[in-house]
């Protein structure tokens, strides 16, 4: 009878020092706290974010065009801009600007991940079942949108959006931090 001994060695090498993130704190309309560092909407540059997260490779440039009607003035608009999207452990940092040199952080999307615990508060966090988002944001402005099935909350007056999935057991699977619209 043949006997085999099988020994395996597993080496875990972190992607960066931040790959061991314990938690993230979401600051609606302002940014994101990772450990003791804050990444701010419209303030933190792409270079600062890359240095903080120890990202070495600059992502490629993208180009986008947006057109429509301004709901307040009724005027037609058309805008073209340059984009770059940094991705890190399920967090997307979307930068936009008129040129490559003036990119500003416009949107942060945080998805459910095993790499960190992302929270808005002690009682509202990613991965939570049937979160009570309405208890945190009871008033909705004319700029906000809540879907009929309560799976999408785009709360522009607060600078935060929530995406849920599921029907009976809804799970909070994405939080976005972005600009605020003030009335």
Coordinates of C-alpha atoms in Angstrom, one line a residue:
X1 CA 0.0 0.0 0.0
X2 CA 1.3 3.4 -1.0
X3 CA 1.2 6.2 1.5
X4 CA 1.6 9.8 0.6
X5 CA 2.4 12.7 2.9
X6 CA 1.2 15.9 1.6
X7 CA 2.4 19.2 3.1
X8 CA 1.3 22.6 1.8
X9 CA 2.7 26.0 2.6
X10 CA 0.5 29.0 2.2
X11 CA 2.0 32.4 2.0
X12 CA -0.2 35.4 2.3
X13 CA 1.3 38.6 0.9
X14 CA -0.8 41.7 1.4
X15 CA -1.3 43.9 -1.7
X16 CA -0.3 46.9 0.4
X17 CA -0.2 48.1 3.9
X18 CA -3.8 49.0 3.6
X19 CA -4.9 45.5 2.5
X20 CA -5.3 44.8 6.2
X21 CA -8.0 47.5 6.7
X22 CA -10.1 46.9 9.7
X23 CA -12.8 49.4 8.9
X24 CA -13.8 52.3 6.7
X25 CA -16.0 55.2 7.9
X26 CA -18.2 57.0 5.4
X27 CA -18.6 60.8 5.6
X28 CA -21.6 61.8 3.5
X29 CA -20.8 64.5 1.0
X30 CA -17.3 64.7 2.3
X31 CA -15.3 61.5 1.8
X32 CA -14.0 58.4 3.4
X33 CA -11.9 57.6 6.4
X34 CA -9.4 54.7 6.0
X35 CA -7.7 54.0 9.3
X36 CA -6.6 57.5 10.3
X37 CA -6.5 59.0 6.9
X38 CA -9.3 60.9 5.1
X39 CA -9.9 61.0 1.4
X40 CA -12.0 64.1 0.6
X41 CA -14.4 64.6 -2.4
X42 CA -13.1 67.5 -4.6
X43 CA -9.9 67.9 -2.5
X44 CA -7.8 64.8 -2.4
X45 CA -5.8 64.5 -5.6
X46 CA -5.3 61.2 -7.5
X47 CA -1.6 61.2 -6.6
X48 CA -2.5 61.6 -2.9
X49 CA -5.0 58.7 -3.1
X50 CA -2.5 56.5 -4.9
X51 CA 0.2 57.3 -2.3
X52 CA -2.1 56.7 0.6
X53 CA -3.3 53.3 -0.8
X54 CA 0.1 52.4 -2.1
X55 CA -1.2 52.1 -5.7
X56 CA 1.7 52.2 -8.1
X57 CA 0.1 52.0 -11.5
X58 CA -1.8 55.0 -12.9
X59 CA -5.1 53.8 -14.5
X60 CA -5.8 54.8 -18.1
X61 CA -7.7 58.0 -19.0
X62 CA -11.3 57.8 -20.1
X63 CA -13.5 60.3 -21.8
X64 CA -17.2 61.0 -21.1
X65 CA -19.9 63.3 -22.4
X66 CA -23.1 64.2 -20.6
X67 CA -26.0 66.2 -22.0
X68 CA -29.5 66.9 -20.8
X69 CA -31.8 69.6 -19.5
X70 CA -31.2 71.5 -16.3
X71 CA -34.3 70.9 -14.2
X72 CA -34.1 74.2 -12.4
X73 CA -33.5 76.5 -15.4
X74 CA -34.9 74.4 -18.3
X75 CA -31.7 75.1 -20.2
X76 CA -30.0 72.4 -22.4
X77 CA -26.4 71.5 -21.5
X78 CA -23.7 69.4 -22.9
X79 CA -20.4 68.7 -21.1
X80 CA -17.3 66.6 -22.0
X81 CA -14.7 65.6 -19.5
X82 CA -11.7 63.4 -18.8
X83 CA -12.0 60.6 -16.2
X84 CA -9.8 58.2 -14.3
X85 CA -11.0 55.4 -12.0
X86 CA -8.8 54.1 -9.2
X87 CA -9.8 50.7 -7.9
X88 CA -8.7 49.3 -4.6
X89 CA -10.2 46.3 -2.7
X90 CA -13.7 46.9 -3.9
X91 CA -13.5 50.7 -3.6
X92 CA -13.7 52.8 -6.7
X93 CA -12.5 56.4 -6.7
X94 CA -13.9 58.3 -9.8
X95 CA -11.9 61.3 -10.8
X96 CA -13.2 63.8 -13.4
X97 CA -11.9 67.1 -14.9
X98 CA -11.8 69.2 -18.1
X99 CA -8.2 68.0 -18.6
X100 CA -5.9 65.4 -17.3
X101 CA -4.2 68.0 -15.0
X102 CA -7.3 69.2 -13.2
X103 CA -8.9 65.8 -12.2
X104 CA -11.0 66.1 -9.0
X105 CA -12.4 63.2 -7.0
X106 CA -16.2 63.3 -7.7
X107 CA -17.5 59.9 -6.5
X108 CA -16.4 57.1 -4.2
X109 CA -18.2 53.7 -4.5
X110 CA -17.7 51.2 -1.7
X111 CA -18.8 47.6 -2.3
X112 CA -19.2 44.7 0.1
X113 CA -15.7 43.1 0.6
X114 CA -14.0 40.6 2.9
X115 CA -11.1 43.0 3.1
X116 CA -12.8 45.6 5.4
X117 CA -15.8 46.5 7.4
X118 CA -17.5 49.7 5.9
X119 CA -19.9 51.6 8.0
X120 CA -22.0 54.7 7.9
X121 CA -22.7 54.5 11.6
X122 CA -22.7 51.8 14.3
X123 CA -26.1 50.6 13.1
X124 CA -25.8 51.1 9.3
X125 CA -23.1 49.2 7.5
X126 CA -22.3 47.3 4.3
X127 CA -23.5 43.7 4.2
X128 CA -26.4 44.5 6.6
X129 CA -29.7 42.8 6.1
X130 CA -32.8 45.0 5.9
X131 CA -31.1 48.3 6.9
X132 CA -33.3 51.1 8.2
X133 CA -32.0 53.8 5.9
X134 CA -35.2 55.9 6.3
X135 CA -34.4 56.3 10.0
X136 CA -31.2 58.1 9.1
X137 CA -32.6 60.2 6.3
X138 CA -36.3 60.7 7.0
X139 CA -36.6 63.8 4.8
X140 CA -36.1 63.5 1.1
X141 CA -35.6 66.7 -1.0
X142 CA -36.7 67.2 -4.6
X143 CA -33.1 66.3 -5.7
X144 CA -33.2 62.9 -4.0
X145 CA -34.5 59.6 -5.4
X146 CA -35.7 56.5 -3.6
X147 CA -36.9 53.7 -5.8
X148 CA -40.3 52.2 -5.4
X149 CA -38.8 48.9 -4.2
X150 CA -36.5 50.7 -1.8
X151 CA -33.4 49.1 -3.4
X152 CA -31.9 52.4 -4.5
X153 CA -31.4 55.5 -2.4
X154 CA -29.7 58.5 -4.2
X155 CA -29.7 61.1 -1.5
X156 CA -28.0 64.1 -3.3
X157 CA -29.1 66.5 -0.6
X158 CA -27.0 64.5 1.8
X159 CA -24.1 63.5 -0.5
X160 CA -24.7 59.7 -0.2
X161 CA -26.3 56.9 -2.1
X162 CA -27.2 53.3 -1.1
X163 CA -27.7 50.3 -3.2
X164 CA -29.4 47.1 -1.9
X165 CA -30.1 43.8 -3.5
X166 CA -32.7 41.1 -2.7
X167 CA -36.5 41.1 -2.4
X168 CA -37.6 40.0 1.1
X169 CA -34.1 39.9 2.7
X170 CA -32.5 43.1 1.3
X171 CA -28.8 43.5 1.8
X172 CA -26.9 46.7 1.7
X173 CA -24.2 46.0 -1.0
X174 CA -22.9 49.4 -2.0
X175 CA -22.5 52.9 -0.4
X176 CA -21.5 55.8 -2.6
X177 CA -20.1 59.2 -1.4
X178 CA -20.5 62.1 -3.7
X179 CA -21.4 65.8 -4.1
X180 CA -24.3 67.4 -2.2
X181 CA -27.0 69.5 -3.9
X182 CA -28.0 72.3 -1.6
X183 CA -31.5 73.8 -1.9

